[in-house]
């Protein structure tokens, strides 16, 4: 089993920055794809970004159009923590942010592609 724990959420003014972290523990071998989703109460979970680590030299990143150019997803050298650097935050970025992971790769933007989920961390952006 895999456990994912998010941290780094909080309150920030529009235009500010936050950095989310997701630490994976347990059977973390072959966790090739790790992703961030977000959800507003009453709405569907939305894909934000993902990172696929194929091998030591192959890494691909994916972003939704709403965050591309503002958010950056990365993964540490030990491959057990994924980060989401969020810059130029907007009011519409207000949401609960969830980390997700899968061994291997499926369509990165679909929640049903992922086997493991964290509990979420709240991001609140105010004007």
Coordinates of C-alpha atoms in Angstrom, one line a residue, residues 16-87:
X16 CA 1.0 35.4 -4.2
X17 CA 2.7 32.0 -4.1
X18 CA 2.4 28.7 -2.3
X19 CA 4.3 25.5 -2.5
X20 CA 2.5 22.2 -1.9
X21 CA 4.3 19.0 -1.0
X22 CA 3.1 15.4 -1.2
X23 CA 5.1 12.8 0.6
X24 CA 4.7 9.2 -0.4
X25 CA 5.4 6.3 2.0
X26 CA 4.9 2.6 2.1
X27 CA 5.4 0.6 -1.1
X28 CA 6.6 3.5 -3.2
X29 CA 8.4 1.4 -5.8
X30 CA 7.4 2.0 -9.4
X31 CA 5.2 5.1 -8.6
X32 CA 5.9 6.4 -12.0
X33 CA 3.2 9.1 -12.2
X34 CA 2.3 11.5 -9.4
X35 CA -0.3 14.2 -9.9
X36 CA -2.2 17.1 -8.3
X37 CA -5.9 17.5 -8.6
X38 CA -8.2 20.1 -7.0
X39 CA -11.8 20.2 -6.1
X40 CA -14.3 22.8 -5.2
X41 CA -17.2 21.7 -3.0
X42 CA -20.0 20.5 -5.3
X43 CA -17.8 20.3 -8.4
X44 CA -15.9 17.5 -10.0
X45 CA -12.3 16.9 -9.2
X46 CA -10.1 18.7 -11.7
X47 CA -6.6 17.7 -12.9
X48 CA -4.0 20.4 -12.3
X49 CA -0.6 18.9 -13.1
X50 CA 1.3 15.6 -13.2
X51 CA 4.8 14.3 -13.5
X52 CA 5.9 11.0 -15.0
X53 CA 9.3 9.7 -14.1
X54 CA 10.2 7.0 -16.6
X55 CA 13.7 6.4 -15.6
X56 CA 16.8 8.4 -14.5
X57 CA 16.8 10.6 -17.5
X58 CA 13.2 10.6 -18.7
X59 CA 10.7 12.9 -16.9
X60 CA 7.5 14.4 -18.4
X61 CA 5.3 17.0 -16.9
X62 CA 1.7 17.8 -17.8
X63 CA -0.4 20.9 -16.9
X64 CA -4.0 21.9 -17.3
X65 CA -4.5 25.0 -19.5
X66 CA -5.7 27.0 -16.5
X67 CA -2.4 26.7 -14.6
X68 CA 0.2 26.3 -17.3
X69 CA 2.8 29.0 -17.0
X70 CA 1.9 29.7 -13.3
X71 CA 2.3 26.3 -11.6
X72 CA 5.3 24.0 -11.7
X73 CA 5.3 20.3 -10.7
X74 CA 8.5 18.6 -9.6
X75 CA 9.7 15.6 -7.9
X76 CA 12.7 15.1 -5.6
X77 CA 15.8 13.0 -6.2
X78 CA 14.6 10.3 -3.9
X79 CA 11.3 10.2 -5.8
X80 CA 9.2 10.0 -2.8
X81 CA 8.0 13.6 -2.7
X82 CA 6.2 15.6 -5.3
X83 CA 5.9 19.4 -5.2
X84 CA 3.5 21.9 -6.7
X85 CA 4.9 25.4 -6.9
X86 CA 2.0 27.8 -7.4
X87 CA 2.8 31.3 -8.5

